[in-house]
Tab-separated table of C-alpha atoms (C1' of nucleotides) in Angstrom:
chain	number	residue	atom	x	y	z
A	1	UNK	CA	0.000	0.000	0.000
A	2	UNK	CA	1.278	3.219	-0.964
A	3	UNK	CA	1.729	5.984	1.731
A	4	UNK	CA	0.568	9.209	0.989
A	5	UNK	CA	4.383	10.485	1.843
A	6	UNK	CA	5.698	8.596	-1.211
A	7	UNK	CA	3.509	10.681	-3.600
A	8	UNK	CA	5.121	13.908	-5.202
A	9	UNK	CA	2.204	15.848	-5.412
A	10	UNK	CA	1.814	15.416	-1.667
A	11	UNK	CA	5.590	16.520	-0.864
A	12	UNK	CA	4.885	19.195	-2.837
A	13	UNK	CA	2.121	20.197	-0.884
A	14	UNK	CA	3.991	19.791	2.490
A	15	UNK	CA	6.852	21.782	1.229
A	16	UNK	CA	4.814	24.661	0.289
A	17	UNK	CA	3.264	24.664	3.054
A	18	UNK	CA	6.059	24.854	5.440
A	19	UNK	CA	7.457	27.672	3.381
A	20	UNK	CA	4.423	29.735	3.221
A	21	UNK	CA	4.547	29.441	7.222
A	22	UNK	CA	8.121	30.055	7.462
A	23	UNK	CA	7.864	33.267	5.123
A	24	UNK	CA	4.953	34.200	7.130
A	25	UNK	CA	6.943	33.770	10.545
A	26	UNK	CA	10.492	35.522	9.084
A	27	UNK	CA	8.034	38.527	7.532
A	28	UNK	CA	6.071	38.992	10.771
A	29	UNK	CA	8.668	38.688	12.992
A	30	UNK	CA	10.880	41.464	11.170
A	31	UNK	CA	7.726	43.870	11.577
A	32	UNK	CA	5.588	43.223	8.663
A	33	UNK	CA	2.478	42.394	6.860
A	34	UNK	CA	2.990	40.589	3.960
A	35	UNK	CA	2.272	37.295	2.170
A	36	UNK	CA	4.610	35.387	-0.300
A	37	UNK	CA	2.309	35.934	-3.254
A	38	UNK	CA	2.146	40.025	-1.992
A	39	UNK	CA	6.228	39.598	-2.269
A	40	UNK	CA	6.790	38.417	-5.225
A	41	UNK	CA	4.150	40.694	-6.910
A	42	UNK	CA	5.290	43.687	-5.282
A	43	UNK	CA	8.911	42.893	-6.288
A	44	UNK	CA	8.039	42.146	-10.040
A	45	UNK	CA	6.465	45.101	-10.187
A	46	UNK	CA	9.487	47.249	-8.871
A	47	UNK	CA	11.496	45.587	-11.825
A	48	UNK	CA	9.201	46.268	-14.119
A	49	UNK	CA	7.466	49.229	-13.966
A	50	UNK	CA	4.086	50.170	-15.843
A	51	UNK	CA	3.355	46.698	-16.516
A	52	UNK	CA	0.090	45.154	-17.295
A	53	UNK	CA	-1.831	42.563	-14.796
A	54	UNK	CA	-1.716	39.872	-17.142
A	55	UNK	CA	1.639	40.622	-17.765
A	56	UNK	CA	2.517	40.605	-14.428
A	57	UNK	CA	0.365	37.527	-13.742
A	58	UNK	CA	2.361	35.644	-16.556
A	59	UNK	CA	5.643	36.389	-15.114
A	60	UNK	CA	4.943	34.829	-11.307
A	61	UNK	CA	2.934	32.224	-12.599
A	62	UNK	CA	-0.528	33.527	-11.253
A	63	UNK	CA	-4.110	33.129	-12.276
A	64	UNK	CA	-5.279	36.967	-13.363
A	65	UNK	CA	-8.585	35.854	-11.441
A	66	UNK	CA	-5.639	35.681	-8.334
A	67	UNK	CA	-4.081	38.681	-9.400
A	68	UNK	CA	-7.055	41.162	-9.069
A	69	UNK	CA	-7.238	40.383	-5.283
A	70	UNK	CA	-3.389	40.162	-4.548
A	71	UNK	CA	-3.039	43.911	-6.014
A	72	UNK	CA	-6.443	44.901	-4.606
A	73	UNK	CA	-4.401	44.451	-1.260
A	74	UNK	CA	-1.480	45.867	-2.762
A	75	UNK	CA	-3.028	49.109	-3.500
A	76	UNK	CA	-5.043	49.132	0.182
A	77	UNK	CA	-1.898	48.736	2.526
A	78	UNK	CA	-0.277	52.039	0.006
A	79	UNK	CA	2.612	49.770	-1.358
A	80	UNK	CA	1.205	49.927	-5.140
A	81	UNK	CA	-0.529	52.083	-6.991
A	82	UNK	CA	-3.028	50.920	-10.263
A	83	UNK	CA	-3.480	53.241	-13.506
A	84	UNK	CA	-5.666	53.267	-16.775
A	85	UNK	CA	-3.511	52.741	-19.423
A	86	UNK	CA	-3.547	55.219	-22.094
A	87	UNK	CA	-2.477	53.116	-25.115
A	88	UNK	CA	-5.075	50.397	-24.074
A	89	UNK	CA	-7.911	51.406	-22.253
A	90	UNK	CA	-8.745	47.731	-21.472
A	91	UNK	CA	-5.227	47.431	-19.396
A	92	UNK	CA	-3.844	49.014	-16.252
A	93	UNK	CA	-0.808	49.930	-15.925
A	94	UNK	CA	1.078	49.138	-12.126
A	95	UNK	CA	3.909	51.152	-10.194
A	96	UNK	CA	5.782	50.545	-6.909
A	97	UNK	CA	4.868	53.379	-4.167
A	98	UNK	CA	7.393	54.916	-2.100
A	99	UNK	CA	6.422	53.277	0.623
A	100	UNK	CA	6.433	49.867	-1.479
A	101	UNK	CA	10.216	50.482	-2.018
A	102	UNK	CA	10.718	50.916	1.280
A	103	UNK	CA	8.854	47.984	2.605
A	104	UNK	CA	10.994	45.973	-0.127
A	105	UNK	CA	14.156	47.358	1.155
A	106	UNK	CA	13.667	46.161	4.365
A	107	UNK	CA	11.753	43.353	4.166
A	108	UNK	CA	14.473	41.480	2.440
A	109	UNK	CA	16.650	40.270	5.036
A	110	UNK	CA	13.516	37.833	6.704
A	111	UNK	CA	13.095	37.058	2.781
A	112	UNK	CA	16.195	35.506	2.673
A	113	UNK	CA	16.586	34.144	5.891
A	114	UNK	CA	12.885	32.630	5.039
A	115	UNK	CA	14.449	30.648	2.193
A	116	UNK	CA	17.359	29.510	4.470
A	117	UNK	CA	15.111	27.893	7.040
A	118	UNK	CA	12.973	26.383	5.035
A	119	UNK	CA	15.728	24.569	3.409
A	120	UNK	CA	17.600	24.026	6.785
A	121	UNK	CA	17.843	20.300	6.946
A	122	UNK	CA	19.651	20.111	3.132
A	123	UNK	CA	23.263	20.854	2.961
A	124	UNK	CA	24.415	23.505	0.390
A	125	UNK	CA	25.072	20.769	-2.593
A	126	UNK	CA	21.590	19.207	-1.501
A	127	UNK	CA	19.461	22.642	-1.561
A	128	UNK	CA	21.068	23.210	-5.250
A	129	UNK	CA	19.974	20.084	-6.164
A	130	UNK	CA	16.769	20.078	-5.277
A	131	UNK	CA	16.162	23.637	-6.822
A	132	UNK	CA	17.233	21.956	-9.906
A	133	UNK	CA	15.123	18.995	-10.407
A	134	UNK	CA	12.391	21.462	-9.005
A	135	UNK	CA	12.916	23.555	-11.561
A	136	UNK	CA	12.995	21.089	-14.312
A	137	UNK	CA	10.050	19.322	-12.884
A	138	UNK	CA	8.224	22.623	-13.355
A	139	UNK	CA	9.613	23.787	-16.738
A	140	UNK	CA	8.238	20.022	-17.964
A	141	UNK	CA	4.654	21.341	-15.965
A	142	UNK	CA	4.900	24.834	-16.896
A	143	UNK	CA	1.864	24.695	-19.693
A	144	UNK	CA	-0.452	22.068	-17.020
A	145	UNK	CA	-1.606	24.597	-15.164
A	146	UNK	CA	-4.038	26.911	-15.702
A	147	UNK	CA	-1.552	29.989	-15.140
A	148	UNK	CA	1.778	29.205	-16.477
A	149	UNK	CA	4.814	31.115	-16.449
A	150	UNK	CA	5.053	33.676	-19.357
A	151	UNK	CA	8.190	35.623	-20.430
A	152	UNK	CA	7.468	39.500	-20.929
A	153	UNK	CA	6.951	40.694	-24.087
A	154	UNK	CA	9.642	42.893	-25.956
B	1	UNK	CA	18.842	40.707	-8.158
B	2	UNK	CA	17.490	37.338	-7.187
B	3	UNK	CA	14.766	36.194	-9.647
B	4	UNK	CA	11.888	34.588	-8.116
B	5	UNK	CA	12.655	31.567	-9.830
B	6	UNK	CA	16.069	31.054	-7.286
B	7	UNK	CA	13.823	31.371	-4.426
B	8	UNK	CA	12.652	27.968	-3.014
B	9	UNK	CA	9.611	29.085	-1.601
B	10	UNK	CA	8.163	29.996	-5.147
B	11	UNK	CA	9.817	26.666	-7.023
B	12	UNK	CA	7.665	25.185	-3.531
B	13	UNK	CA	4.183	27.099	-5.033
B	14	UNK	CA	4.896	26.530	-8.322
B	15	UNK	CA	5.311	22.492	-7.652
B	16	UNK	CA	2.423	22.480	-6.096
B	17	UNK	CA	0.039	24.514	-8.473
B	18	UNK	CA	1.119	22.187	-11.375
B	19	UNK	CA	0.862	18.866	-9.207
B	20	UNK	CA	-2.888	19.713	-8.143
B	21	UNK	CA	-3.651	20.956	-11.819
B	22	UNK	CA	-2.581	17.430	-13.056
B	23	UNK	CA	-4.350	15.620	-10.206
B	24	UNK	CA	-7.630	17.327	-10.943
B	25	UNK	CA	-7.148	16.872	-15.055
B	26	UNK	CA	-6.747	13.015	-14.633
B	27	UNK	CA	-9.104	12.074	-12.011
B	28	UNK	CA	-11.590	14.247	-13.858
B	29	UNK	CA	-11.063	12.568	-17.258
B	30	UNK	CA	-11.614	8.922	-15.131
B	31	UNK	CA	-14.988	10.668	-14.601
B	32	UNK	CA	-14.501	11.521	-10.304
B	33	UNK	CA	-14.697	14.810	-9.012
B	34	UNK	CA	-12.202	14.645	-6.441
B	35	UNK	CA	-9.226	16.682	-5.087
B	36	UNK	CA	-5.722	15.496	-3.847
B	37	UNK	CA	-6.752	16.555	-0.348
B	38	UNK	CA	-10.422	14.983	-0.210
B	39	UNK	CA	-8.366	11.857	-2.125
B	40	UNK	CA	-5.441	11.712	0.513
B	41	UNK	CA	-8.469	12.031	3.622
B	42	UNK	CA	-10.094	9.469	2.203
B	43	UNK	CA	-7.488	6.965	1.627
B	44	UNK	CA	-5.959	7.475	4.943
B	45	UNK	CA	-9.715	7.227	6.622
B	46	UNK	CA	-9.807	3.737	4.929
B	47	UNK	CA	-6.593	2.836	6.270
B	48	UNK	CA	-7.336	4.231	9.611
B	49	UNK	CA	-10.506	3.066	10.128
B	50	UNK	CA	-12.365	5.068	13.270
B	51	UNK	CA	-10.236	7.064	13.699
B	52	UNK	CA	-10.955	10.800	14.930
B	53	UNK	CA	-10.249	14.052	12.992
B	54	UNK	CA	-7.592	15.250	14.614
B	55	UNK	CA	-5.783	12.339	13.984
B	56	UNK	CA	-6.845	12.058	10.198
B	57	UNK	CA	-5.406	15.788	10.654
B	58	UNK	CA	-1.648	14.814	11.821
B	59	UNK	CA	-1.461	11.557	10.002
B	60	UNK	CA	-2.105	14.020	6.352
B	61	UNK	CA	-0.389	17.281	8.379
B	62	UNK	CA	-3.509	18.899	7.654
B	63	UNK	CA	-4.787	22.042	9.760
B	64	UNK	CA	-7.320	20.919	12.133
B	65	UNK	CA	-9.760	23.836	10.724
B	66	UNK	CA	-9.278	22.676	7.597
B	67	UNK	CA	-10.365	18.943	7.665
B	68	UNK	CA	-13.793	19.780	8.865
B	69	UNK	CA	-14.706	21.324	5.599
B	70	UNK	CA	-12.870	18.278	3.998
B	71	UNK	CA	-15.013	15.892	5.487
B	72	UNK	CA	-17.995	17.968	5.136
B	73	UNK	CA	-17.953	17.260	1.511
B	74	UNK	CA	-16.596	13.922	1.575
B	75	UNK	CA	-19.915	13.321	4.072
B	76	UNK	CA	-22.185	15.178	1.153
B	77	UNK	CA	-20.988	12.996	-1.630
B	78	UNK	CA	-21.188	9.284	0.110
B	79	UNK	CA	-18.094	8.517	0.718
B	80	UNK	CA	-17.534	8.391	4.175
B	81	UNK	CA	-18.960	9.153	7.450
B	82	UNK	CA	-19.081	10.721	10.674
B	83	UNK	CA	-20.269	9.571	13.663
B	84	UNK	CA	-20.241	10.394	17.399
B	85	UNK	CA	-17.515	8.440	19.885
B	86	UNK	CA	-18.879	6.705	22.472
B	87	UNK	CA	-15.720	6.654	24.486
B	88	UNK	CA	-15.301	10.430	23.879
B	89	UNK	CA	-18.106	12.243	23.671
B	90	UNK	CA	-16.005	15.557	21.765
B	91	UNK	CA	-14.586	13.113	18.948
B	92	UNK	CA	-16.017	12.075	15.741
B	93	UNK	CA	-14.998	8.727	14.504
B	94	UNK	CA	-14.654	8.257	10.534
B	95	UNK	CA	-15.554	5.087	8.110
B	96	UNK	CA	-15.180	5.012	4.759
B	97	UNK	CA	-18.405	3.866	2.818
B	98	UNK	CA	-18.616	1.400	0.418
B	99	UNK	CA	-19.170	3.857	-2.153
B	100	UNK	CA	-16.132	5.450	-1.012
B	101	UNK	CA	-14.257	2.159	-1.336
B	102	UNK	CA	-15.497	1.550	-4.609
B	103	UNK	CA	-14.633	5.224	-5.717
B	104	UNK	CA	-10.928	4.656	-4.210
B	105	UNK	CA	-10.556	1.159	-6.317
B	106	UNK	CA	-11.536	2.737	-9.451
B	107	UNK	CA	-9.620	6.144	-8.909
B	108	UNK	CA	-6.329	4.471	-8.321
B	109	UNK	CA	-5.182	4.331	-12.312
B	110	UNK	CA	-5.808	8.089	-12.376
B	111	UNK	CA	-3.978	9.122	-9.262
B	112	UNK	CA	-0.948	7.044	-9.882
B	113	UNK	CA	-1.071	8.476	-13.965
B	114	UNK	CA	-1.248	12.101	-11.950
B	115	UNK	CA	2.242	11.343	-10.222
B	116	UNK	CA	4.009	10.162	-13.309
B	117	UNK	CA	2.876	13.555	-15.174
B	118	UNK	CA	3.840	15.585	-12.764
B	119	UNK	CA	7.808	14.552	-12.771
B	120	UNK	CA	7.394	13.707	-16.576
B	121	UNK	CA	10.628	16.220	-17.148
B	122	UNK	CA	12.700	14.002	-14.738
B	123	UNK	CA	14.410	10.749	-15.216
B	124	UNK	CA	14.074	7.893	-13.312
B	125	UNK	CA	17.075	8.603	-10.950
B	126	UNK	CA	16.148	12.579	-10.275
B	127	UNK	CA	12.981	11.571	-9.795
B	128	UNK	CA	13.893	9.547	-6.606
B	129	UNK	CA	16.327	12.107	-6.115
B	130	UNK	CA	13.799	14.927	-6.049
B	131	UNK	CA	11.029	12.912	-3.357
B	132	UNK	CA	14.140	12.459	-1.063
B	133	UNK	CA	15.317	15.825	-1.108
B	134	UNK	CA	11.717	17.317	-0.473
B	135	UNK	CA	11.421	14.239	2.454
B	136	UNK	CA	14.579	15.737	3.922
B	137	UNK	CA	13.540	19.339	3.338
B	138	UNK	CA	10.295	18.197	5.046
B	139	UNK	CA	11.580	16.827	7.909
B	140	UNK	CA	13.400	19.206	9.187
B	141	UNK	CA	10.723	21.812	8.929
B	142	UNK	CA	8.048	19.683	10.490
B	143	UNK	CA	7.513	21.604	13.365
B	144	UNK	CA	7.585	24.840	11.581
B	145	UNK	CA	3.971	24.774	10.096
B	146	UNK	CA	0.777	25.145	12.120
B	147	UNK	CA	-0.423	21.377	10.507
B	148	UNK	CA	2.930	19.472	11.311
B	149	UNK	CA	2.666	15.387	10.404
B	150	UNK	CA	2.140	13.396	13.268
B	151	UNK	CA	1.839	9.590	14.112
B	152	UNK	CA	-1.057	7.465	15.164
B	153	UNK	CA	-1.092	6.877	18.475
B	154	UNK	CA	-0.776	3.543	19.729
C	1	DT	C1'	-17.372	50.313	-41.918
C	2	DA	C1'	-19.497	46.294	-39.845
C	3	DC	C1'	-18.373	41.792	-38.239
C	4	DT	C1'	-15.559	38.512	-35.875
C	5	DG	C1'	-12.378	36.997	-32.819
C	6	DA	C1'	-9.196	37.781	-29.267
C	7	DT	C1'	-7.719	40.131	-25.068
C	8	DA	C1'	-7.751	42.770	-20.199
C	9	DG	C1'	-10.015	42.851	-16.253
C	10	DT	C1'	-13.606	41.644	-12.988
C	11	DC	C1'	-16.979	38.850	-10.572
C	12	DA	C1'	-19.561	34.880	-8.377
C	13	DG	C1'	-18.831	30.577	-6.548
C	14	DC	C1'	-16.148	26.868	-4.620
C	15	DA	C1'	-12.088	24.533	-2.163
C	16	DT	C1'	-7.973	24.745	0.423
C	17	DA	C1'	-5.221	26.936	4.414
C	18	DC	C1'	-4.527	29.726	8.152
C	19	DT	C1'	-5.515	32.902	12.722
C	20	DG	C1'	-7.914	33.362	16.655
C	21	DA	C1'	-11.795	32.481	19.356
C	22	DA	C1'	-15.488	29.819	21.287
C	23	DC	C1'	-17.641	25.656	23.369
C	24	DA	C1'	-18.014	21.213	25.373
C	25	DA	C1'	-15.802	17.435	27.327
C	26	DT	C1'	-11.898	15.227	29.383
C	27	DA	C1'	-7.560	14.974	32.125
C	28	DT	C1'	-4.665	16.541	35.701
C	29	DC	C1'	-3.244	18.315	39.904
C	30	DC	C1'	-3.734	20.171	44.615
D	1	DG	C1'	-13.525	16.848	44.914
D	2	DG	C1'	-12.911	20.941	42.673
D	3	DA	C1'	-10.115	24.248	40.189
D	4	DT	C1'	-7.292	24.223	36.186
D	5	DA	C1'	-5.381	22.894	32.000
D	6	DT	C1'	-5.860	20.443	27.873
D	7	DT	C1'	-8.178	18.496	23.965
D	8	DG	C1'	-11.683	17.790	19.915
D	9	DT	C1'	-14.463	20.316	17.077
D	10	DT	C1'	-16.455	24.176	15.009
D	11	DC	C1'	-16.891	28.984	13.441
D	12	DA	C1'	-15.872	33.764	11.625
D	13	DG	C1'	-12.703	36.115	8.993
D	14	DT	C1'	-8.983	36.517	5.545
D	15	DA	C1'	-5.952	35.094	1.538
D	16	DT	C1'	-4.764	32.263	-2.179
D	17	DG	C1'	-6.221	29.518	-6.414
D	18	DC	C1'	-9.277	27.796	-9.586
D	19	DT	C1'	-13.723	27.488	-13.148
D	20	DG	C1'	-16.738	29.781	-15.851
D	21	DA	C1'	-19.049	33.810	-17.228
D	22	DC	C1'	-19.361	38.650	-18.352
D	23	DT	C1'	-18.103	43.497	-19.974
D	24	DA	C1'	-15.282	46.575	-22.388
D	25	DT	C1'	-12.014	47.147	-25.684
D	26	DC	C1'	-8.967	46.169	-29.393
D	27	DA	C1'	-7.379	44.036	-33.853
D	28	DG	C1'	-8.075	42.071	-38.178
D	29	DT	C1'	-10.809	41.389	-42.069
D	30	DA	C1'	-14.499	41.119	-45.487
DNA sequence: TACTGATAGTCAGCATACTGAACAATATCC
DNA sequence: GGATATTGTTCAGTATGCTGACTATCAGTA
């Protein structure tokens, strides 16, 4: 009989799951409010301002059903700001605050130390290794999902 | 600058997001409307039979809050049940149903297919590579998550 | 220009996950 | 035995994620 801890797809939930709590714990503990999914929007934003949501969306692998929310809180806690594009009226356009920089700036010590924990029983050759055959795994998976990873356009 | 790509954490969400996509796609095609967490409940609820929900909850490292609404549904579609403990009159004790047996047997093909897809980018070797590097990974940050795995009790 | 198809964003609805709180029942300790 | 702590379950509230539908807009074409 096969154990539920043999099956990939329930590592993969356990792993997430411990680093979702572990970012949670690093970001709290250094003073702030903020999910993963929050991060990583917020930071692909700051490198690439005025972009779209389904741009954005493409390029962290979200649904754009998730996106509307994650910015929704973006915008309410002052960190982003949301625009009507002018060259398509359909799109908005998104920018980093002030205040979003900041909160990037010094969020990013937990960030890292997040990552470290998380991977905290795996020696250095191990952790590369398993971001590896993760990665593979996923570029294999990437078109499985309903929101798969998209390079931005030119 | 660090991609989100290099960061664990999102190779961790990104795993997991294609692993329930495929889980979904090929138990729906076999015809069951089912997820990998209802799927893992129910199997271990037929291996552990009478057991309570907060043990279901450790043995799956599932968040106590969470398994109620789990076995809500599995309770609304026939395939298992809840019923009062006699020698503890806060505990529910869970069966599997025969329907939920039957469902199991026949949803087996489609589950193990769903692993298989999932890692189809890795060979044999990385593949076993891969589940003992997240085992590892897991272990260590057990603790670390509100839902941690635990054993049955004797 | 009118039609057709595609695209950007949103929304309603459902299913995980978690926090924190409540309640009832049990266990423990003095 | 009675106060106290702990445990099993549920609930309200919030945040992802997804499906499917809808509106507004844009792009291409007959």
């Amino acid at each position: 009989m096969k154990d539920n801890n043999d099956m990939p797809g329930h590592l993969a939930r356990r792993f997430q799951q411990i680093a979702v709590a572990v970012f949670l714990a690093e970001v709290g503990d250094a003073g702030f409010d903020l999910t993963p999914v929050q991060y990583a929007a917020l930071a692909t934003i700051k490198a690439n301002p005025g972009l779209d949501q389904v741009t954005l969306a493409g390029l962290i692998a979200y649904d754009r059903t998730t996106i509307t929310g994650v910015i929704d809180r973006l915008v309410q806690k002052g960190l982003a700001e949301r625009r009507a594009s002018r060259r398509d009226r359909r799109a908005r356009e998104l920018e980093i605050t002030d205040e979003g920089r900041r909160t990037l700036r010094k969020i990013t010590p937990a960030v890292e130390s997040a990552q470290r924990i998380m991977l905290r029983g795996l020696s250095a050759k191990e952790s590369e290794d398993l971001m590896r055959l993760l990665h593979k795994a996923i570029a294999a998976g990437n078109e499985l999902s309903r929101a798969p990873l998209r390079e931005a356009q030119a």
